[in-house]
Amino acid sequence: MARPGRFPSGPATEFPMALYSDRTRMMGTENAFKIGPHITRTEASGLSVIRLNIGEPDFNAPEWVIDEVVAQLRAGNTKYCDPQGLISLRCAIARQVGQSRNLTISPDQVCVFPGGKPSIAFTQQLYCNPGDEIIYPSPGFPIYESMVRYVGAVPVPLHLEESEDFTFSPAQLKPLITPRTKLIILNFPSNPTGGVADKTQLEAIAEVILSSCNKDVRVYSDEIYENIIFNDQAHASIASVPGMEKITLIASGFSKSFAWTGGRIGYVVCPTIEEALQFKTLNINYFSSIPPYNQEGARVALEHPDSKGWMANMTAAFERRCHTVIEDLNRIKGVSCQIPKGAFYAFPNIEGLCKRLGVMDAYDSLPEDIQAKTTISTLFQMFALYHHGVAVLDRSSFGSIGSRNQHFLRLSLASSRADLQDGVARLAAAGDDTEGFQTFIAQGSHLF
Ligand SMILES: Cc1ncc(COP(=O)(O)O)c(C=O)c1O
């Protein structure tokens, strides 16, 4: 009897198989990057675009970091290296994180990754079985939500309210905790809202976690904006609350603090050495190792005596811009924007603007299949880009589950003052352009 070929010819009726795995359909994305082709199309139409979409400091990494990377490259430090991260960098991280959080940390608890991002999905893969629940802030960094279903877990958004300064109370967290809660993601200072929970709030949150969660729960505390805090406030980490160090992964990196997004160096400090070794195994499977010359640059970033002053200077620049931009935003009719306490984003509420521009009515008039793909703030976002040349992000880019009736935008303040002023002026003009908006809806392109 003839054996069926490995790749049967003819119609694939015998072995029906979709091209992509089921899991692939569960994968989300980060719109800050996805919006790129829309910007290109807008520019091709002859309109210049002010880019306020991407969270990337408009500073160059400190010269001592660049000098170290170049010196390492010239010295031939260009080979594979320890997949967990160079011991020199892990020692520097353990020292800095330990001192700033009042903890004793072994370099073996540290694992280094290519950027802050990989450890988010890795943490979900490492700790969660299908059906386990992941609590994460919404609005929050998109990657928290985008990979949850991909790993088979259940997304449980913790909605941050404007009225609570975009932090949350223990009373909001408690009802979300169930016996299936495996991972709780926190992010202070927060992207996109700039919310910061202080030490007292973190203590209260920790108490709920310690008293209500399964013993194997893990808290992923994303502290990548730890050095970008306004008003001379000090960074507080939930890992410093007694008892929390046993269940918390402290995540941070060099993209934001050192304006070094292209360096792709981030890390987690794990509660145990064994957990760091599990992350190391993931690194071996995915990357083998991370460029050693950049890791030495990251070590110098942590150790150089001028780094603190350099970060303070950048933060002060963001804070100054922030005040001007927020004043300008609040002058637009129908827009209200809180002053962020950290990170470098403005997150204005645009509900009033959308109402007066007729965005709600336009949304209601759309066919159901289009409605399902867009939201009110998405319509305004796309109109502002294609008709007024300003690239910002809509609310649903920061966690879409349950966000349909929230109308916000995110503007990155990590752009020049001139661009920020021009960008906000363009948003104001878009808000007044009723005729242009009707044309945009009638054309029916780029509604999502
Ligand atoms: C909260 C948060 N976590 C992690 C990251 C990822 O940083 P990286 O560019 O180092 O991967 C970002 C980047 O925007 C972020 O905002």
mmCIF file with all atom_site columns, C-alpha atoms in Angstrom, residues 63-202:
data_model
loop_
_atom_site.group_PDB
_atom_site.id
_atom_site.type_symbol
_atom_site.label_atom_id
_atom_site.label_alt_id
_atom_site.label_comp_id
_atom_site.label_asym_id
_atom_site.label_entity_id
_atom_site.label_seq_id
_atom_site.pdbx_PDB_ins_code
_atom_site.Cartn_x
_atom_site.Cartn_y
_atom_site.Cartn_z
_atom_site.occupancy
_atom_site.B_iso_or_equiv
_atom_site.pdbx_formal_charge
_atom_site.auth_seq_id
_atom_site.auth_comp_id
_atom_site.auth_asym_id
_atom_site.auth_atom_id
_atom_site.pdbx_PDB_model_num
ATOM 1   C CA . GLU A 1 63  ? 29.032  59.622 25.624 1.00 0.00 ? 63  GLU A CA 1
ATOM 2   C CA . TRP A 1 64  ? 30.733  57.379 28.221 1.00 0.00 ? 64  TRP A CA 1
ATOM 3   C CA . VAL A 1 65  ? 28.344  54.587 27.264 1.00 0.00 ? 65  VAL A CA 1
ATOM 4   C CA . ILE A 1 66  ? 29.012  55.047 23.547 1.00 0.00 ? 66  ILE A CA 1
ATOM 5   C CA . ASP A 1 67  ? 32.791  55.219 24.193 1.00 0.00 ? 67  ASP A CA 1
ATOM 6   C CA . GLU A 1 68  ? 32.686  51.948 26.113 1.00 0.00 ? 68  GLU A CA 1
ATOM 7   C CA . VAL A 1 69  ? 30.696  50.160 23.393 1.00 0.00 ? 69  VAL A CA 1
ATOM 8   C CA . VAL A 1 70  ? 33.123  51.347 20.716 1.00 0.00 ? 70  VAL A CA 1
ATOM 9   C CA . ALA A 1 71  ? 36.137  50.340 22.831 1.00 0.00 ? 71  ALA A CA 1
ATOM 10  C CA . GLN A 1 72  ? 34.619  46.894 23.436 1.00 0.00 ? 72  GLN A CA 1
ATOM 11  C CA . LEU A 1 73  ? 33.961  46.408 19.731 1.00 0.00 ? 73  LEU A CA 1
ATOM 12  C CA . ARG A 1 74  ? 37.535  47.447 18.893 1.00 0.00 ? 74  ARG A CA 1
ATOM 13  C CA . ALA A 1 75  ? 38.871  45.073 21.559 1.00 0.00 ? 75  ALA A CA 1
ATOM 14  C CA . GLY A 1 76  ? 37.047  42.210 19.836 1.00 0.00 ? 76  GLY A CA 1
ATOM 15  C CA . ASN A 1 77  ? 34.381  41.592 22.467 1.00 0.00 ? 77  ASN A CA 1
ATOM 16  C CA . THR A 1 78  ? 32.061  40.469 19.716 1.00 0.00 ? 78  THR A CA 1
ATOM 17  C CA . LYS A 1 79  ? 31.425  36.773 20.389 1.00 0.00 ? 79  LYS A CA 1
ATOM 18  C CA . TYR A 1 80  ? 28.807  34.657 22.115 1.00 0.00 ? 80  TYR A CA 1
ATOM 19  C CA . CYS A 1 81  ? 28.800  35.135 25.857 1.00 0.00 ? 81  CYS A CA 1
ATOM 20  C CA . ASP A 1 82  ? 26.981  33.958 28.998 1.00 0.00 ? 82  ASP A CA 1
ATOM 21  C CA . PRO A 1 83  ? 23.292  33.619 28.003 1.00 0.00 ? 83  PRO A CA 1
ATOM 22  C CA . GLN A 1 84  ? 22.259  34.886 31.438 1.00 0.00 ? 84  GLN A CA 1
ATOM 23  C CA . GLY A 1 85  ? 24.201  38.105 30.875 1.00 0.00 ? 85  GLY A CA 1
ATOM 24  C CA . LEU A 1 86  ? 27.834  39.030 31.509 1.00 0.00 ? 86  LEU A CA 1
ATOM 25  C CA . ILE A 1 87  ? 28.787  38.594 35.146 1.00 0.00 ? 87  ILE A CA 1
ATOM 26  C CA . SER A 1 88  ? 30.288  42.136 35.124 1.00 0.00 ? 88  SER A CA 1
ATOM 27  C CA . LEU A 1 89  ? 26.896  43.611 34.177 1.00 0.00 ? 89  LEU A CA 1
ATOM 28  C CA . ARG A 1 90  ? 24.924  41.313 36.491 1.00 0.00 ? 90  ARG A CA 1
ATOM 29  C CA . CYS A 1 91  ? 27.141  42.412 39.416 1.00 0.00 ? 91  CYS A CA 1
ATOM 30  C CA . ALA A 1 92  ? 26.525  46.085 38.573 1.00 0.00 ? 92  ALA A CA 1
ATOM 31  C CA . ILE A 1 93  ? 22.756  45.473 38.318 1.00 0.00 ? 93  ILE A CA 1
ATOM 32  C CA . ALA A 1 94  ? 22.648  43.518 41.585 1.00 0.00 ? 94  ALA A CA 1
ATOM 33  C CA . ARG A 1 95  ? 24.503  46.352 43.327 1.00 0.00 ? 95  ARG A CA 1
ATOM 34  C CA . GLN A 1 96  ? 22.374  49.183 41.880 1.00 0.00 ? 96  GLN A CA 1
ATOM 35  C CA . VAL A 1 97  ? 19.008  47.447 42.321 1.00 0.00 ? 97  VAL A CA 1
ATOM 36  C CA . GLY A 1 98  ? 19.978  46.224 45.798 1.00 0.00 ? 98  GLY A CA 1
ATOM 37  C CA . GLN A 1 99  ? 21.060  49.678 46.998 1.00 0.00 ? 99  GLN A CA 1
ATOM 38  C CA . SER A 1 100 ? 18.095  51.535 45.541 1.00 0.00 ? 100 SER A CA 1
ATOM 39  C CA . ARG A 1 101 ? 15.502  49.020 46.878 1.00 0.00 ? 101 ARG A CA 1
ATOM 40  C CA . ASN A 1 102 ? 17.222  48.239 50.150 1.00 0.00 ? 102 ASN A CA 1
ATOM 41  C CA . LEU A 1 103 ? 17.596  44.546 49.255 1.00 0.00 ? 103 LEU A CA 1
ATOM 42  C CA . THR A 1 104 ? 20.447  42.053 49.162 1.00 0.00 ? 104 THR A CA 1
ATOM 43  C CA . ILE A 1 105 ? 20.655  40.711 45.627 1.00 0.00 ? 105 ILE A CA 1
ATOM 44  C CA . SER A 1 106 ? 22.982  38.094 44.187 1.00 0.00 ? 106 SER A CA 1
ATOM 45  C CA . PRO A 1 107 ? 24.169  38.599 40.583 1.00 0.00 ? 107 PRO A CA 1
ATOM 46  C CA . ASP A 1 108 ? 22.867  35.062 40.006 1.00 0.00 ? 108 ASP A CA 1
ATOM 47  C CA . GLN A 1 109 ? 19.316  36.297 40.567 1.00 0.00 ? 109 GLN A CA 1
ATOM 48  C CA . VAL A 1 110 ? 19.729  38.583 37.555 1.00 0.00 ? 110 VAL A CA 1
ATOM 49  C CA . CYS A 1 111 ? 19.007  37.694 33.941 1.00 0.00 ? 111 CYS A CA 1
ATOM 50  C CA . VAL A 1 112 ? 19.770  40.095 31.079 1.00 0.00 ? 112 VAL A CA 1
ATOM 51  C CA . PHE A 1 113 ? 17.652  40.323 27.900 1.00 0.00 ? 113 PHE A CA 1
ATOM 52  C CA . PRO A 1 114 ? 17.738  42.191 24.594 1.00 0.00 ? 114 PRO A CA 1
ATOM 53  C CA . GLY A 1 115 ? 15.667  45.107 25.918 1.00 0.00 ? 115 GLY A CA 1
ATOM 54  C CA . GLY A 1 116 ? 13.012  45.469 28.573 1.00 0.00 ? 116 GLY A CA 1
ATOM 55  C CA . LYS A 1 117 ? 10.348  43.846 26.422 1.00 0.00 ? 117 LYS A CA 1
ATOM 56  C CA . PRO A 1 118 ? 11.312  40.142 26.118 1.00 0.00 ? 118 PRO A CA 1
ATOM 57  C CA . SER A 1 119 ? 10.969  39.442 29.824 1.00 0.00 ? 119 SER A CA 1
ATOM 58  C CA . ILE A 1 120 ? 7.272   40.383 29.726 1.00 0.00 ? 120 ILE A CA 1
ATOM 59  C CA . ALA A 1 121 ? 6.206   37.502 27.480 1.00 0.00 ? 121 ALA A CA 1
ATOM 60  C CA . PHE A 1 122 ? 8.922   35.242 28.933 1.00 0.00 ? 122 PHE A CA 1
ATOM 61  C CA . THR A 1 123 ? 7.474   35.742 32.406 1.00 0.00 ? 123 THR A CA 1
ATOM 62  C CA . GLN A 1 124 ? 4.038   34.794 31.103 1.00 0.00 ? 124 GLN A CA 1
ATOM 63  C CA . GLN A 1 125 ? 5.479   31.686 29.406 1.00 0.00 ? 125 GLN A CA 1
ATOM 64  C CA . LEU A 1 126 ? 7.522   30.665 32.408 1.00 0.00 ? 126 LEU A CA 1
ATOM 65  C CA . TYR A 1 127 ? 4.891   30.877 35.102 1.00 0.00 ? 127 TYR A CA 1
ATOM 66  C CA . CYS A 1 128 ? 1.481   30.454 33.435 1.00 0.00 ? 128 CYS A CA 1
ATOM 67  C CA . ASN A 1 129 ? -0.407  27.353 32.448 1.00 0.00 ? 129 ASN A CA 1
ATOM 68  C CA . PRO A 1 130 ? -3.480  27.533 30.205 1.00 0.00 ? 130 PRO A CA 1
ATOM 69  C CA . GLY A 1 131 ? -6.311  29.005 32.244 1.00 0.00 ? 131 GLY A CA 1
ATOM 70  C CA . ASP A 1 132 ? -4.079  30.834 34.699 1.00 0.00 ? 132 ASP A CA 1
ATOM 71  C CA . GLU A 1 133 ? -5.024  34.462 35.145 1.00 0.00 ? 133 GLU A CA 1
ATOM 72  C CA . ILE A 1 134 ? -2.812  37.480 34.585 1.00 0.00 ? 134 ILE A CA 1
ATOM 73  C CA . ILE A 1 135 ? -3.786  40.794 36.148 1.00 0.00 ? 135 ILE A CA 1
ATOM 74  C CA . TYR A 1 136 ? -2.268  43.789 34.369 1.00 0.00 ? 136 TYR A CA 1
ATOM 75  C CA . PRO A 1 137 ? -2.839  47.552 34.294 1.00 0.00 ? 137 PRO A CA 1
ATOM 76  C CA . SER A 1 138 ? -5.051  49.002 31.587 1.00 0.00 ? 138 SER A CA 1
ATOM 77  C CA . PRO A 1 139 ? -4.251  51.479 30.147 1.00 0.00 ? 139 PRO A CA 1
ATOM 78  C CA . GLY A 1 140 ? -0.806  49.907 30.261 1.00 0.00 ? 140 GLY A CA 1
ATOM 79  C CA . PHE A 1 141 ? 2.150   48.984 28.088 1.00 0.00 ? 141 PHE A CA 1
ATOM 80  C CA . PRO A 1 142 ? 0.538   47.034 25.202 1.00 0.00 ? 142 PRO A CA 1
ATOM 81  C CA . ILE A 1 143 ? 2.774   43.988 25.510 1.00 0.00 ? 143 ILE A CA 1
ATOM 82  C CA . TYR A 1 144 ? 1.218   43.110 28.891 1.00 0.00 ? 144 TYR A CA 1
ATOM 83  C CA . GLU A 1 145 ? -2.087  42.269 27.169 1.00 0.00 ? 145 GLU A CA 1
ATOM 84  C CA . SER A 1 146 ? -0.866  41.315 23.694 1.00 0.00 ? 146 SER A CA 1
ATOM 85  C CA . MET A 1 147 ? 0.753   37.995 24.615 1.00 0.00 ? 147 MET A CA 1
ATOM 86  C CA . VAL A 1 148 ? -1.572  36.758 27.388 1.00 0.00 ? 148 VAL A CA 1
ATOM 87  C CA . ARG A 1 149 ? -3.861  34.688 25.149 1.00 0.00 ? 149 ARG A CA 1
ATOM 88  C CA . TYR A 1 150 ? -0.879  33.602 23.055 1.00 0.00 ? 150 TYR A CA 1
ATOM 89  C CA . VAL A 1 151 ? 0.471   31.792 26.119 1.00 0.00 ? 151 VAL A CA 1
ATOM 90  C CA . GLY A 1 152 ? -3.002  30.375 26.832 1.00 0.00 ? 152 GLY A CA 1
ATOM 91  C CA . ALA A 1 153 ? -3.579  32.484 29.924 1.00 0.00 ? 153 ALA A CA 1
ATOM 92  C CA . VAL A 1 154 ? -6.612  34.602 30.763 1.00 0.00 ? 154 VAL A CA 1
ATOM 93  C CA . PRO A 1 155 ? -6.300  38.405 30.635 1.00 0.00 ? 155 PRO A CA 1
ATOM 94  C CA . VAL A 1 156 ? -7.670  40.260 33.657 1.00 0.00 ? 156 VAL A CA 1
ATOM 95  C CA . PRO A 1 157 ? -7.309  44.011 33.086 1.00 0.00 ? 157 PRO A CA 1
ATOM 96  C CA . LEU A 1 158 ? -7.041  46.202 36.145 1.00 0.00 ? 158 LEU A CA 1
ATOM 97  C CA . HIS A 1 159 ? -8.560  49.465 34.929 1.00 0.00 ? 159 HIS A CA 1
ATOM 98  C CA . LEU A 1 160 ? -6.690  52.553 36.069 1.00 0.00 ? 160 LEU A CA 1
ATOM 99  C CA . GLU A 1 161 ? -9.007  55.484 36.619 1.00 0.00 ? 161 GLU A CA 1
ATOM 100 C CA . GLU A 1 162 ? -8.263  59.105 35.851 1.00 0.00 ? 162 GLU A CA 1
ATOM 101 C CA . SER A 1 163 ? -10.013 59.967 39.146 1.00 0.00 ? 163 SER A CA 1
ATOM 102 C CA . GLU A 1 164 ? -7.397  57.871 41.034 1.00 0.00 ? 164 GLU A CA 1
ATOM 103 C CA . ASP A 1 165 ? -4.493  59.628 39.268 1.00 0.00 ? 165 ASP A CA 1
ATOM 104 C CA . PHE A 1 166 ? -4.074  56.459 37.206 1.00 0.00 ? 166 PHE A CA 1
ATOM 105 C CA . THR A 1 167 ? -2.957  54.391 40.156 1.00 0.00 ? 167 THR A CA 1
ATOM 106 C CA . PHE A 1 168 ? -5.283  51.921 41.886 1.00 0.00 ? 168 PHE A CA 1
ATOM 107 C CA . SER A 1 169 ? -6.435  51.080 45.362 1.00 0.00 ? 169 SER A CA 1
ATOM 108 C CA . PRO A 1 170 ? -6.242  47.690 47.114 1.00 0.00 ? 170 PRO A CA 1
ATOM 109 C CA . ALA A 1 171 ? -10.053 47.660 46.963 1.00 0.00 ? 171 ALA A CA 1
ATOM 110 C CA . GLN A 1 172 ? -9.874  47.690 43.160 1.00 0.00 ? 172 GLN A CA 1
ATOM 111 C CA . LEU A 1 173 ? -7.300  44.900 43.039 1.00 0.00 ? 173 LEU A CA 1
ATOM 112 C CA . LYS A 1 174 ? -8.817  42.538 45.592 1.00 0.00 ? 174 LYS A CA 1
ATOM 113 C CA . PRO A 1 175 ? -11.926 41.409 43.653 1.00 0.00 ? 175 PRO A CA 1
ATOM 114 C CA . LEU A 1 176 ? -9.755  40.540 40.636 1.00 0.00 ? 176 LEU A CA 1
ATOM 115 C CA . ILE A 1 177 ? -7.680  38.027 42.612 1.00 0.00 ? 177 ILE A CA 1
ATOM 116 C CA . THR A 1 178 ? -8.871  34.410 42.326 1.00 0.00 ? 178 THR A CA 1
ATOM 117 C CA . PRO A 1 179 ? -7.276  31.012 43.042 1.00 0.00 ? 179 PRO A CA 1
ATOM 118 C CA . ARG A 1 180 ? -6.152  31.046 39.366 1.00 0.00 ? 180 ARG A CA 1
ATOM 119 C CA . THR A 1 181 ? -4.277  34.363 39.648 1.00 0.00 ? 181 THR A CA 1
ATOM 120 C CA . LYS A 1 182 ? -0.688  33.534 38.735 1.00 0.00 ? 182 LYS A CA 1
ATOM 121 C CA . LEU A 1 183 ? 0.826   36.796 37.697 1.00 0.00 ? 183 LEU A CA 1
ATOM 122 C CA . ILE A 1 184 ? 0.212   40.427 38.648 1.00 0.00 ? 184 ILE A CA 1
ATOM 123 C CA . ILE A 1 185 ? 1.878   43.051 36.492 1.00 0.00 ? 185 ILE A CA 1
ATOM 124 C CA . LEU A 1 186 ? 2.572   46.490 37.925 1.00 0.00 ? 186 LEU A CA 1
ATOM 125 C CA . ASN A 1 187 ? 4.162   49.463 36.203 1.00 0.00 ? 187 ASN A CA 1
ATOM 126 C CA . PHE A 1 188 ? 5.120   52.611 38.090 1.00 0.00 ? 188 PHE A CA 1
ATOM 127 C CA . PRO A 1 189 ? 5.982   55.165 36.747 1.00 0.00 ? 189 PRO A CA 1
ATOM 128 C CA . SER A 1 190 ? 3.510   54.099 34.159 1.00 0.00 ? 190 SER A CA 1
ATOM 129 C CA . ASN A 1 191 ? 3.291   54.111 30.405 1.00 0.00 ? 191 ASN A CA 1
ATOM 130 C CA . PRO A 1 192 ? 1.008   55.650 29.058 1.00 0.00 ? 192 PRO A CA 1
ATOM 131 C CA . THR A 1 193 ? -0.433  57.599 31.971 1.00 0.00 ? 193 THR A CA 1
ATOM 132 C CA . GLY A 1 194 ? 2.582   58.755 33.977 1.00 0.00 ? 194 GLY A CA 1
ATOM 133 C CA . GLY A 1 195 ? 0.874   57.490 37.144 1.00 0.00 ? 195 GLY A CA 1
ATOM 134 C CA . VAL A 1 196 ? 3.156   56.775 40.112 1.00 0.00 ? 196 VAL A CA 1
ATOM 135 C CA . ALA A 1 197 ? 2.137   54.883 43.260 1.00 0.00 ? 197 ALA A CA 1
ATOM 136 C CA . ASP A 1 198 ? 3.969   56.089 46.353 1.00 0.00 ? 198 ASP A CA 1
ATOM 137 C CA . LYS A 1 199 ? 5.437   53.928 49.122 1.00 0.00 ? 199 LYS A CA 1
ATOM 138 C CA . THR A 1 200 ? 2.247   53.981 51.222 1.00 0.00 ? 200 THR A CA 1
ATOM 139 C CA . GLN A 1 201 ? 0.076   52.932 48.277 1.00 0.00 ? 201 GLN A CA 1
ATOM 140 C CA . LEU A 1 202 ? 2.507   50.148 47.388 1.00 0.00 ? 202 LEU A CA 1
#
